[in-house]
Coordinates of C-alpha atoms and ligand atoms in Angstrom, one line a residue:
M1 CA -10.4 -15.4 12.3
K2 CA -9.9 -11.5 11.6
L3 CA -10.7 -10.7 8.0
S4 CA -9.7 -7.7 6.1
L5 CA -10.0 -6.3 3.0
V6 CA -7.8 -4.0 0.5
L7 CA -8.7 -0.7 -0.1
S8 CA -7.3 2.1 -2.2
T9 CA -6.9 5.9 -0.9
Q10 CA -5.8 7.4 -4.1
P11 CA -6.2 6.5 -7.7
A12 CA -4.2 3.2 -8.3
Q13 CA -3.1 1.3 -11.3
F14 CA -2.9 -1.7 -9.7
Q15 CA -6.1 -4.0 -10.6
A16 CA -6.2 -6.6 -7.6
V17 CA -8.3 -4.2 -5.2
A18 CA -11.8 -4.7 -4.6
Y19 CA -12.5 -1.0 -3.6
K20 CA -11.2 2.1 -5.0
G21 CA -12.7 5.7 -4.6
D22 CA -14.7 7.5 -2.0
L23 CA -13.0 6.4 1.0
E24 CA -15.7 6.9 3.6
T25 CA -18.6 5.1 1.8
N26 CA -16.5 2.2 1.0
V27 CA -15.4 1.9 4.4
A28 CA -18.9 1.8 5.7
K29 CA -19.9 -0.7 3.0
I30 CA -16.9 -3.0 4.0
A31 CA -17.7 -2.6 7.6
A32 CA -21.2 -3.4 6.6
L33 CA -20.2 -6.5 5.0
G34 CA -18.8 -8.0 8.2
Y35 CA -15.0 -7.4 7.6
D36 CA -13.1 -6.3 10.8
G37 CA -10.3 -4.4 9.3
I38 CA -9.6 -2.4 6.1
E39 CA -5.9 -2.6 4.4
L40 CA -5.1 0.6 2.8
A41 CA -3.2 1.2 0.1
I42 CA -1.7 4.6 0.9
R43 CA 0.8 6.2 -1.9
D44 CA 2.2 9.1 0.3
P45 CA 1.1 9.8 3.8
K46 CA 1.4 13.4 3.3
L47 CA -1.7 13.1 1.1
V48 CA -3.7 11.4 3.7
D49 CA -5.6 13.2 6.7
V50 CA -4.6 10.9 9.4
D51 CA -7.1 12.0 11.8
E52 CA -10.0 12.0 9.7
L53 CA -8.8 8.7 8.5
G54 CA -8.9 7.5 12.3
R55 CA -12.4 8.9 12.7
I56 CA -13.7 7.1 9.6
M57 CA -12.3 3.8 10.8
D58 CA -13.1 4.2 14.4
S59 CA -16.9 5.5 13.4
Q60 CA -17.2 2.0 11.5
G61 CA -15.4 0.1 14.1
V62 CA -13.0 -1.4 12.0
A63 CA -9.0 -1.7 12.4
M64 CA -6.3 -0.9 9.9
P65 CA -3.9 -4.1 10.0
A66 CA -1.9 -3.0 7.2
I67 CA -0.4 -0.3 5.0
G68 CA 0.4 -1.0 1.6
T69 CA 3.0 1.2 -0.2
G70 CA 3.2 -0.1 -3.8
Q71 CA 1.6 3.0 -5.4
A72 CA 4.7 4.8 -4.7
W73 CA 6.6 2.3 -7.3
G74 CA 3.5 2.1 -9.7
E75 CA 2.9 5.7 -9.7
E76 CA 6.0 7.5 -8.8
G77 CA 8.6 4.8 -9.6
L78 CA 10.3 5.1 -6.3
S79 CA 12.2 1.9 -5.5
F80 CA 15.1 0.4 -3.4
P81 CA 17.4 -0.8 -6.1
D82 CA 17.1 2.0 -8.5
P83 CA 20.3 2.9 -10.4
D84 CA 19.7 6.6 -9.5
P85 CA 20.5 7.3 -5.9
A86 CA 18.0 10.0 -5.2
I87 CA 15.3 7.6 -6.4
R88 CA 16.7 4.9 -3.9
R89 CA 16.9 7.8 -1.1
A90 CA 13.3 9.0 -1.8
A91 CA 12.1 5.2 -2.0
I92 CA 13.6 4.7 1.8
D93 CA 12.3 8.0 2.9
R94 CA 9.0 7.4 1.9
V95 CA 8.9 4.0 3.7
K96 CA 10.2 5.9 6.8
S97 CA 7.2 8.3 6.4
H98 CA 4.8 5.6 7.0
V99 CA 6.0 4.6 10.4
A100 CA 4.2 7.4 12.2
V101 CA 0.9 6.3 10.6
A102 CA 1.5 2.7 11.0
A103 CA 2.3 3.3 14.9
K104 CA -1.2 5.3 15.0
F105 CA -3.1 2.4 13.7
D106 CA -0.9 -0.4 14.8
A107 CA -0.6 -1.4 11.1
V108 CA 2.3 -3.4 9.5
I109 CA 3.9 -1.5 6.7
I110 CA 3.9 -3.7 3.7
L111 CA 6.8 -3.6 1.0
G112 CA 5.3 -4.8 -2.2
L113 CA 6.4 -3.8 -5.6
L114 CA 8.4 -0.7 -3.8
R115 CA 11.4 -3.2 -3.5
G116 CA 11.6 -3.0 -7.1
V117 CA 12.9 -4.9 -10.0
V118 CA 16.7 -5.4 -11.4
K119 CA 17.1 -2.3 -13.8
P120 CA 19.7 -2.1 -16.7
G121 CA 23.0 -1.2 -15.2
V122 CA 22.5 -2.8 -12.1
T123 CA 23.5 -6.5 -11.3
Q124 CA 21.2 -8.7 -9.5
K125 CA 23.9 -8.7 -6.6
Q126 CA 23.8 -4.9 -6.5
A127 CA 20.3 -4.6 -6.5
M128 CA 19.8 -7.2 -3.6
D129 CA 22.5 -5.2 -1.7
H130 CA 20.6 -2.0 -2.2
V131 CA 17.6 -3.8 -1.0
V132 CA 19.0 -5.3 2.0
R133 CA 20.5 -1.9 3.0
A134 CA 17.3 -0.1 2.3
L135 CA 15.4 -2.6 4.7
R136 CA 17.9 -2.7 7.4
E137 CA 17.6 1.5 7.6
C138 CA 13.7 1.2 7.4
S139 CA 13.6 -1.4 9.9
E140 CA 15.9 0.6 12.4
A141 CA 13.7 3.7 11.8
A142 CA 10.4 1.5 12.6
R143 CA 11.6 -0.4 15.7
P144 CA 11.4 2.5 18.6
F145 CA 7.9 2.7 17.6
G146 CA 7.2 -0.9 17.7
V147 CA 6.2 -0.8 14.0
R148 CA 6.9 -4.1 11.7
L149 CA 7.6 -4.1 8.2
A150 CA 6.5 -7.0 6.0
L151 CA 8.2 -7.7 2.4
E152 CA 5.9 -9.6 0.2
P153 CA 7.4 -12.2 -2.2
I154 CA 6.0 -11.4 -5.6
N155 CA 5.7 -13.6 -8.6
R156 CA 8.2 -13.5 -11.6
Y157 CA 5.6 -11.6 -13.8
E158 CA 5.8 -8.5 -11.7
T159 CA 9.3 -8.7 -10.1
T160 CA 12.6 -9.8 -10.4
L161 CA 13.7 -9.8 -6.8
I162 CA 12.3 -12.2 -4.2
N163 CA 9.5 -14.1 -5.8
N164 CA 9.2 -17.0 -3.4
T165 CA 9.0 -17.7 0.4
A166 CA 12.3 -19.5 0.5
E167 CA 14.0 -16.1 -1.1
G168 CA 12.1 -14.1 1.4
M169 CA 13.4 -15.9 4.5
A170 CA 16.9 -16.0 3.0
L171 CA 16.5 -12.0 3.1
I172 CA 15.3 -12.0 6.7
D173 CA 18.3 -13.6 7.8
R174 CA 20.7 -11.1 5.9
V175 CA 19.0 -8.2 6.8
G176 CA 18.9 -9.1 10.5
A177 CA 15.9 -7.3 11.9
D178 CA 13.3 -8.7 14.4
N179 CA 10.6 -6.2 13.0
F180 CA 11.0 -7.3 9.5
G181 CA 9.0 -10.0 8.4
L182 CA 7.0 -11.5 5.3
L183 CA 3.7 -10.9 4.0
L184 CA 2.6 -14.1 1.9
D185 CA 0.1 -14.0 -0.8
T186 CA -1.6 -17.0 -1.9
F187 CA -1.7 -15.8 -5.4
H188 CA 2.0 -15.5 -5.6
M189 CA 2.7 -18.6 -3.5
N190 CA 0.5 -20.5 -6.2
I191 CA 2.8 -19.5 -8.6
E192 CA 6.1 -19.6 -7.1
D193 CA 6.1 -22.0 -4.1
P194 CA 6.5 -25.7 -4.6
S195 CA 4.0 -26.1 -1.5
I196 CA 1.8 -23.2 -0.3
E197 CA 1.4 -25.4 2.9
E198 CA 5.0 -25.7 3.6
S199 CA 5.9 -22.4 2.6
I200 CA 3.7 -21.3 5.3
A201 CA 5.3 -23.5 7.8
L202 CA 8.8 -22.3 6.7
A203 CA 7.9 -18.9 7.4
G204 CA 6.3 -19.5 10.6
E205 CA 6.3 -16.5 13.3
R206 CA 7.8 -14.3 10.4
I207 CA 4.3 -14.0 8.7
F208 CA 3.6 -10.5 9.7
H209 CA 0.7 -10.4 7.2
F210 CA -1.3 -12.5 4.8
H211 CA -3.1 -11.9 1.6
V212 CA -5.6 -14.1 0.1
A213 CA -6.9 -14.2 -3.7
D214 CA -7.9 -17.6 -5.6
S215 CA -5.7 -19.2 -8.2
N216 CA -7.3 -17.0 -10.8
R217 CA -7.0 -13.9 -8.5
W218 CA -10.5 -13.7 -8.1
Y219 CA -12.2 -13.9 -4.3
P220 CA -11.4 -17.3 -2.5
G221 CA -13.7 -19.6 -3.4
A222 CA -13.8 -18.7 -7.5
G223 CA -10.4 -20.8 -8.1
H224 CA -9.0 -24.1 -7.2
L225 CA -7.0 -23.3 -4.2
D226 CA -7.7 -25.5 -1.0
F227 CA -8.3 -22.6 1.5
R228 CA -9.4 -24.8 4.4
S229 CA -5.8 -26.6 4.1
I230 CA -4.0 -23.4 3.6
L231 CA -5.8 -21.5 6.5
D232 CA -4.9 -24.5 8.8
A233 CA -1.6 -24.4 8.1
L234 CA -1.3 -20.7 8.8
F235 CA -3.0 -20.9 11.9
D236 CA -1.1 -23.7 12.9
T237 CA 2.0 -21.2 13.0
G238 CA 0.2 -19.5 15.9
Y239 CA -0.5 -16.6 13.2
E240 CA -2.7 -13.9 15.1
G241 CA -2.9 -11.4 12.5
Y242 CA -5.6 -10.5 9.9
V243 CA -6.3 -12.6 6.7
S244 CA -6.7 -9.8 4.3
G245 CA -8.8 -10.3 0.7
E246 CA -6.8 -8.8 -2.0
F247 CA -8.4 -10.1 -5.2
M248 CA -9.8 -8.6 -8.5
P249 CA -12.9 -6.6 -8.6
E250 CA -14.6 -9.2 -10.5
P251 CA -17.7 -9.8 -11.6
D252 CA -17.6 -6.6 -9.8
A253 CA -16.3 -5.3 -6.5
D254 CA -19.4 -5.8 -4.2
T255 CA -20.0 -9.2 -5.5
A256 CA -16.1 -10.1 -5.0
A257 CA -16.3 -8.6 -1.4
Q258 CA -19.5 -10.5 -0.3
E259 CA -18.4 -13.8 -1.9
A260 CA -15.1 -13.6 -0.3
I261 CA -16.5 -13.3 3.3
A262 CA -19.3 -15.7 2.9
F263 CA -16.7 -18.3 1.7
L264 CA -13.9 -17.6 4.5
R265 CA -16.6 -17.6 7.1
Q266 CA -18.1 -20.9 6.4
L267 CA -14.6 -22.3 6.6
E268 CA -14.5 -21.6 10.2
L269 CA -17.7 -23.9 10.6
Ligands
LER301 C1 0.5 -6.4 -3.7 O1 0.1 -6.8 -2.4 C2 0.5 -7.7 -4.7 O2 0.1 -8.6 -4.3 C3 1.3 -7.3 -5.9 O3 0.7 -8.5 -6.8 C4 1.0 -6.0 -6.5 O4 1.2 -5.9 -8.2
MN302 MN1 -0.6 -9.2 -2.2

């Protein structure tokens, strides 16, 4: 099993990331713990020195399987279904600006909170139409570079659009792009999906990336999810990607990262 951990490159409001802050130190720390990859949350690729990033990752021998984009929503308010067309356009252009970085690292572009919420003045149907149009445009822009996009079903307390795997699969049908799939996150699935294992089987080869946190959003092993059964279901689909830890830095970031890898590695025995 290839394991990665979510790391933020810029200040983030989003709490469920184990490490924030100085990039080089944190990449070295995560690599030393035995992780194979580091998933970066990048608000704006313009603010990141991509060559330097490549040097840091290479020097530590870690891959970058996925790029998180949610900070563009959290800190700038960009989203696909915003009532303001200029904000919708900026959200699409921002995702497209991730394509070159994603291609360089062979990373999946994650569409989490950037897909937005239904705001006043927009109906649910209009919002979904905006989301579908945006996803088509972004998938088309990414395809020539061999880049894939993964939308993450997110629980109802964080968004009003696409909360569970079944809704994610219906969206995939509507968008109709082969490089558009899902990021499944055990924390969100535990809240929204009738069965985590059945959702994984339903999504099958459209699972482009996978987040793990336990039921309480602490590191796997700290709550009541059955990760042996969940990961068996995941690998039964033929999944070859990374299992990426995205959990609260509790009781502190170092302990959480250590406990997660110790727990997940012993499941392989
Ligand atoms: C991001 O991957 C995620 O899981 C969301 O809950 C962000 O708030
Ligand atoms: Mn997630």
